[in-house]
mmCIF file of N, CA and C in Angstrom:
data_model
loop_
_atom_site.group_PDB
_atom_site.id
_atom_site.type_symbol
_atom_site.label_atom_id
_atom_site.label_comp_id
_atom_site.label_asym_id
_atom_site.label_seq_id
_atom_site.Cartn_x
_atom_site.Cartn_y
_atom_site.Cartn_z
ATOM 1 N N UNK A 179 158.240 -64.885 -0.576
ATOM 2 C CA UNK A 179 158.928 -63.627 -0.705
ATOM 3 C C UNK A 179 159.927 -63.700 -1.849
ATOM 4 N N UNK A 180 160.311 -62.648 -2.253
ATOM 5 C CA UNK A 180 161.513 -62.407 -3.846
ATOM 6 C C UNK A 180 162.198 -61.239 -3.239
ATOM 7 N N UNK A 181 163.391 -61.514 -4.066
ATOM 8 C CA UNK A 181 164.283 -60.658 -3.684
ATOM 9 C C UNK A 181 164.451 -59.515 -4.538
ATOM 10 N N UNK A 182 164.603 -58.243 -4.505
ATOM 11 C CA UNK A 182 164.518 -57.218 -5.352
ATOM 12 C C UNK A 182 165.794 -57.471 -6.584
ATOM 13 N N UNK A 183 165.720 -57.025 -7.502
ATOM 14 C CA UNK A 183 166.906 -57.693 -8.844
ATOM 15 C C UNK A 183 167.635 -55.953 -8.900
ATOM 16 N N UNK A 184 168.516 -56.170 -9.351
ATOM 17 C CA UNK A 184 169.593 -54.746 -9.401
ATOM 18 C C UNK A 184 169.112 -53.716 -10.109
ATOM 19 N N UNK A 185 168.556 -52.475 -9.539
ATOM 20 C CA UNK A 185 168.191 -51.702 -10.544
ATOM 21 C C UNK A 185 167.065 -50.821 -11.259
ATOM 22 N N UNK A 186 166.059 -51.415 -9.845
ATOM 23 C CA UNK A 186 164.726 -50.698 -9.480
ATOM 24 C C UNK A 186 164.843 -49.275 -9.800
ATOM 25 N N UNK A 187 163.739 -48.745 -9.973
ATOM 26 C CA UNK A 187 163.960 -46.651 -10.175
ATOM 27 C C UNK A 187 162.870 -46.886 -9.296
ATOM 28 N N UNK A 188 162.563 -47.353 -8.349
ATOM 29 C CA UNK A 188 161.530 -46.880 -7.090
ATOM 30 C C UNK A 188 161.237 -48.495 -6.713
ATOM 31 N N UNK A 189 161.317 -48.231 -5.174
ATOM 32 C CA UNK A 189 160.640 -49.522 -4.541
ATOM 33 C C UNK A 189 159.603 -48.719 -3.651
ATOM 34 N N UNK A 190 158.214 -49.189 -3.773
ATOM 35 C CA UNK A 190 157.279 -49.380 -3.399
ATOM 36 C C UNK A 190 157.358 -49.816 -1.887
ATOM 37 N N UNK A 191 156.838 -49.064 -0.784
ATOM 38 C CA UNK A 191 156.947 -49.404 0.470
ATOM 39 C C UNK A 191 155.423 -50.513 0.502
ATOM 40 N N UNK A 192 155.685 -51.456 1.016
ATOM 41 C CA UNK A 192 154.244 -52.323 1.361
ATOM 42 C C UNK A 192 154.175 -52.187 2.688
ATOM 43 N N UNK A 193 152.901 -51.563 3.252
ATOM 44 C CA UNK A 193 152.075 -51.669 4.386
ATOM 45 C C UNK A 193 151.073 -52.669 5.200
ATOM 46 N N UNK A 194 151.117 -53.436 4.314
ATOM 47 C CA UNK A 194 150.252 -54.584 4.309
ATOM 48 C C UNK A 194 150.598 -55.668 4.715
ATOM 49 N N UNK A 195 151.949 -56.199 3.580
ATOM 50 C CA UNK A 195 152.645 -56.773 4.202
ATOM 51 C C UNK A 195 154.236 -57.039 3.762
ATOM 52 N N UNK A 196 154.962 -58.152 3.741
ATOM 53 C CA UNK A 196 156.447 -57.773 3.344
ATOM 54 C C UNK A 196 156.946 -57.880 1.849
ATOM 55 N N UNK A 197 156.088 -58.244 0.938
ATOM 56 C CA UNK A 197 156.549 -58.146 -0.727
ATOM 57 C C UNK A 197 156.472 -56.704 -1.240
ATOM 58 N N UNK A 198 157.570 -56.195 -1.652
ATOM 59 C CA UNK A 198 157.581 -54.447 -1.975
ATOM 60 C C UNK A 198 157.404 -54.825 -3.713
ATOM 61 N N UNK A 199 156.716 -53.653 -3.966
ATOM 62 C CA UNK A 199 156.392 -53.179 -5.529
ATOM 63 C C UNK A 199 157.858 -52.269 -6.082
ATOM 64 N N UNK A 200 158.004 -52.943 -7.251
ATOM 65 C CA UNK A 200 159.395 -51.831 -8.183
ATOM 66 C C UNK A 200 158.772 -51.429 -9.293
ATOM 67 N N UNK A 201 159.375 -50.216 -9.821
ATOM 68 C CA UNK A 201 158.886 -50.061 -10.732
ATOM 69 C C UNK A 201 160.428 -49.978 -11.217
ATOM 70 N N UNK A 202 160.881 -50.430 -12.788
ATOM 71 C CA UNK A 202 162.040 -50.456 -13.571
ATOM 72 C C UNK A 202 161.542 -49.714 -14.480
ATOM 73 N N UNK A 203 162.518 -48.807 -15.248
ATOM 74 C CA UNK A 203 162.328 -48.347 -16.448
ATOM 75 C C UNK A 203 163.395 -48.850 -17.593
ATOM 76 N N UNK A 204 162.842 -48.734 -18.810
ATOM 77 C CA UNK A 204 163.782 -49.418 -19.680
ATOM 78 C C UNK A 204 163.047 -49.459 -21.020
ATOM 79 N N UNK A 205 163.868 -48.634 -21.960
ATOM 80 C CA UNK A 205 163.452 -47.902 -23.174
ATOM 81 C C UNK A 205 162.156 -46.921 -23.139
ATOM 82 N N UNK A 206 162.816 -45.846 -22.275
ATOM 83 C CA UNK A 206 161.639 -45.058 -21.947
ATOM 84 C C UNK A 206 160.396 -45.110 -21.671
ATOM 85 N N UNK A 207 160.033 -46.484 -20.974
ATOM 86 C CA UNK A 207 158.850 -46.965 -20.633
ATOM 87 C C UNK A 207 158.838 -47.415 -19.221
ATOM 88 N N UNK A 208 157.803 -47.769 -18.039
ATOM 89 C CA UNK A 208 157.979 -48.148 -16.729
ATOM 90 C C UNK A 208 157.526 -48.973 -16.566
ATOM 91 N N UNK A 209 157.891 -50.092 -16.122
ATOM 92 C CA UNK A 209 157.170 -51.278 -15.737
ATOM 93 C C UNK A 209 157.054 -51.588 -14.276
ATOM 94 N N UNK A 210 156.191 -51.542 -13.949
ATOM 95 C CA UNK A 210 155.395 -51.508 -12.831
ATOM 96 C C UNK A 210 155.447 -53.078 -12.521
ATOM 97 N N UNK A 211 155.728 -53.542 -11.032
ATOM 98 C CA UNK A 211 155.878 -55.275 -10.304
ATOM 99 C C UNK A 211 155.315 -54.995 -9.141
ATOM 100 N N UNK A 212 153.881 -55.270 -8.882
ATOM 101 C CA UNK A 212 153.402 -55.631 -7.489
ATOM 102 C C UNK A 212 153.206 -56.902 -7.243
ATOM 103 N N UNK A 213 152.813 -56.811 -6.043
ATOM 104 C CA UNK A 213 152.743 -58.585 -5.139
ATOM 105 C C UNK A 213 151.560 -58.852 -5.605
ATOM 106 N N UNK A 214 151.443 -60.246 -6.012
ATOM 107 C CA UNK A 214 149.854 -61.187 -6.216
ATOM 108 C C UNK A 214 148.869 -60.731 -5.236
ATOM 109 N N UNK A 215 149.273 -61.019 -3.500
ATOM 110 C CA UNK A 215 148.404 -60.723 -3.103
ATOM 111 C C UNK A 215 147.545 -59.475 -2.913
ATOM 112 N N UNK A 216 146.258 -59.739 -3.162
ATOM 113 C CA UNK A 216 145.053 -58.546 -3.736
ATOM 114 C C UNK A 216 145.357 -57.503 -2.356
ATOM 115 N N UNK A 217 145.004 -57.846 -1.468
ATOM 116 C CA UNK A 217 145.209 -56.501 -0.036
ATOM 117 C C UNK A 217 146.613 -55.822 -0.731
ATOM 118 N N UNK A 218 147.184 -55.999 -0.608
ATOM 119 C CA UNK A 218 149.382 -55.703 -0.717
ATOM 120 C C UNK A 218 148.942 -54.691 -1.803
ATOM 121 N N UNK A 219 148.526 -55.583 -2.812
ATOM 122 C CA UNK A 219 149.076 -54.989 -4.252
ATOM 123 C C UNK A 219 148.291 -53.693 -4.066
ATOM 124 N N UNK A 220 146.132 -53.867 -4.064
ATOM 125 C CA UNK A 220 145.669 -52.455 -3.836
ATOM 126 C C UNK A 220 146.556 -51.571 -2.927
ATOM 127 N N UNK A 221 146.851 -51.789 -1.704
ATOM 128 C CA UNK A 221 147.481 -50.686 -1.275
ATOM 129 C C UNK A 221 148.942 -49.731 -1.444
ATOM 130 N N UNK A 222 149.821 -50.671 -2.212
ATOM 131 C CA UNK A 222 150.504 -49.992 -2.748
ATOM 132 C C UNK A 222 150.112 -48.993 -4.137
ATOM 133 N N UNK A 223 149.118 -49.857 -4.773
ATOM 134 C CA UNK A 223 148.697 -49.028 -5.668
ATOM 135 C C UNK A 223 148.123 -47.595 -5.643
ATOM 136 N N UNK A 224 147.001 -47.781 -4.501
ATOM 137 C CA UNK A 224 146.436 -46.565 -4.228
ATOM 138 C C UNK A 224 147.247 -45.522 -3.479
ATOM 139 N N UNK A 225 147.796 -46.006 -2.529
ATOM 140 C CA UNK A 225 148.619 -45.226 -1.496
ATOM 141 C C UNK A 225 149.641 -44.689 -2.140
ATOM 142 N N UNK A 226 150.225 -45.523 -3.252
ATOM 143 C CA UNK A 226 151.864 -44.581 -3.977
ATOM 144 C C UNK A 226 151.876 -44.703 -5.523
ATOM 145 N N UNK A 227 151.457 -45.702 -5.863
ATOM 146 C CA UNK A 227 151.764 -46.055 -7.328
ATOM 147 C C UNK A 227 150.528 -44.490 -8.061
ATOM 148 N N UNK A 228 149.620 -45.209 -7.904
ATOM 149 C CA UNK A 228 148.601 -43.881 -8.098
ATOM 150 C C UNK A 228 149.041 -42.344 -7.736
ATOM 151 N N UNK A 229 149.451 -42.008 -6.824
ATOM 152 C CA UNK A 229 149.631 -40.635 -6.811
ATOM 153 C C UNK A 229 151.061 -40.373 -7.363
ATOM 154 N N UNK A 230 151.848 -41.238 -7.284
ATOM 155 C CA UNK A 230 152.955 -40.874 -7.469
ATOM 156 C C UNK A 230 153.256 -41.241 -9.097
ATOM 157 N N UNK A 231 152.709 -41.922 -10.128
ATOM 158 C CA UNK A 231 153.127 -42.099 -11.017
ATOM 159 C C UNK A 231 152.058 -41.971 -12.304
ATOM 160 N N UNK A 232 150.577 -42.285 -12.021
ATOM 161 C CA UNK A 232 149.598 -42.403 -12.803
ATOM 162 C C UNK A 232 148.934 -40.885 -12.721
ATOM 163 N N UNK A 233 149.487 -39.754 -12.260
ATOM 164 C CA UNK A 233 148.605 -38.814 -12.110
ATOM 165 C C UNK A 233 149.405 -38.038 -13.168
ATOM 166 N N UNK A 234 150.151 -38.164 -13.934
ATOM 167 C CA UNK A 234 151.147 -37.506 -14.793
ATOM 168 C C UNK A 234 150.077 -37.547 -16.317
ATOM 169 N N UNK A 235 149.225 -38.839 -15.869
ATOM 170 C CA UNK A 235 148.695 -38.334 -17.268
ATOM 171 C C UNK A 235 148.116 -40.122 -17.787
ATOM 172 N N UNK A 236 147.490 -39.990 -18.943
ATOM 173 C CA UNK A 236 147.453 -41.693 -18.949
ATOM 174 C C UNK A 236 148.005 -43.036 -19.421
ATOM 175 N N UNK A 237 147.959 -43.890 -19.003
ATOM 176 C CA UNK A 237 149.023 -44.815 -19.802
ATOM 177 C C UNK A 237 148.806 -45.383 -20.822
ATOM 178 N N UNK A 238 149.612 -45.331 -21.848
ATOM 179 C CA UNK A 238 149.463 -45.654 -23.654
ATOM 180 C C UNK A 238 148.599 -46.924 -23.917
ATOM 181 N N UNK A 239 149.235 -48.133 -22.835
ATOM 182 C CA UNK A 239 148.942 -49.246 -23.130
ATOM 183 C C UNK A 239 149.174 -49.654 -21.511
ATOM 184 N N UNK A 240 148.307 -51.009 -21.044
ATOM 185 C CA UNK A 240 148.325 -51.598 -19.983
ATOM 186 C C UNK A 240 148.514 -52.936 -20.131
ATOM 187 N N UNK A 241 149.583 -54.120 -19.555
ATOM 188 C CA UNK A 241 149.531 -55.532 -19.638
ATOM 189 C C UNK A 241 149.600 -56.117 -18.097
ATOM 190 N N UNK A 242 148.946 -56.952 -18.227
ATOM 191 C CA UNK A 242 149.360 -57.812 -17.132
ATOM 192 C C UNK A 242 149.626 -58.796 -17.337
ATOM 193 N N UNK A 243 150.606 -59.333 -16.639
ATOM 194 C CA UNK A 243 151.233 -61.079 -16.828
ATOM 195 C C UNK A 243 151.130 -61.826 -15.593
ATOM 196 N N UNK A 244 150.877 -62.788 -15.816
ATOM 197 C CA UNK A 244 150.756 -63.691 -14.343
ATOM 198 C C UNK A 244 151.686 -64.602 -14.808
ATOM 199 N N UNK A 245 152.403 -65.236 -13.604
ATOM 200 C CA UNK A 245 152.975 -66.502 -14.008
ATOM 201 C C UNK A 245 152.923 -67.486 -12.719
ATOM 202 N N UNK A 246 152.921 -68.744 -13.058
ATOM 203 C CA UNK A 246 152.393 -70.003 -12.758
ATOM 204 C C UNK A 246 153.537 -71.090 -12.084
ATOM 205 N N UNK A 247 154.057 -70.929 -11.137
ATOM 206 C CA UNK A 247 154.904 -71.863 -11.603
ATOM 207 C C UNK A 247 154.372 -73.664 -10.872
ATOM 208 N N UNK A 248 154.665 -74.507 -11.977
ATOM 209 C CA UNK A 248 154.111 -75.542 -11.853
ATOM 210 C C UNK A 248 155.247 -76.900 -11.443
ATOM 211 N N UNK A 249 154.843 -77.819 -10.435
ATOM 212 C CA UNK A 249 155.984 -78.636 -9.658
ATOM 213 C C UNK A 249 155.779 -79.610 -9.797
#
């Protein structure tokens, strides 16, 4: 689990299970943070991220980042 950082413009309710999705904005752009796990993440996506943010129109550019952390 992670702890939300100061400053979210929407937290994402998860149904699935307890890691919530934020979306931050910052220089007029939104960056979108869901959970790794595949169940979590689709359903926040479909259930809110999708209606609530992607139906406005389409997005310029798409990235995804993964990160690794190694012990």
């Amino acid at each position: 689990m992670a702890r939300i950082p100061a400053g979210p413009a929407h937290v994402f309710k998860n149904k699935r299970g307890m890691a919530p999705g934020v979306v931050y904005e910052a220089n007029g752009k939104r960056i979108f943070v869901l959970p790794g796990v595949p169940p979590e993440m689709k359903s926040i996506f479909t259930e809110e991220l999708e209606t609530e943010f992607l139906s406005e129109g389409s997005a310029s550019s798409v990235r995804e980042l993964r990160f690794t952390l190694r012990g």
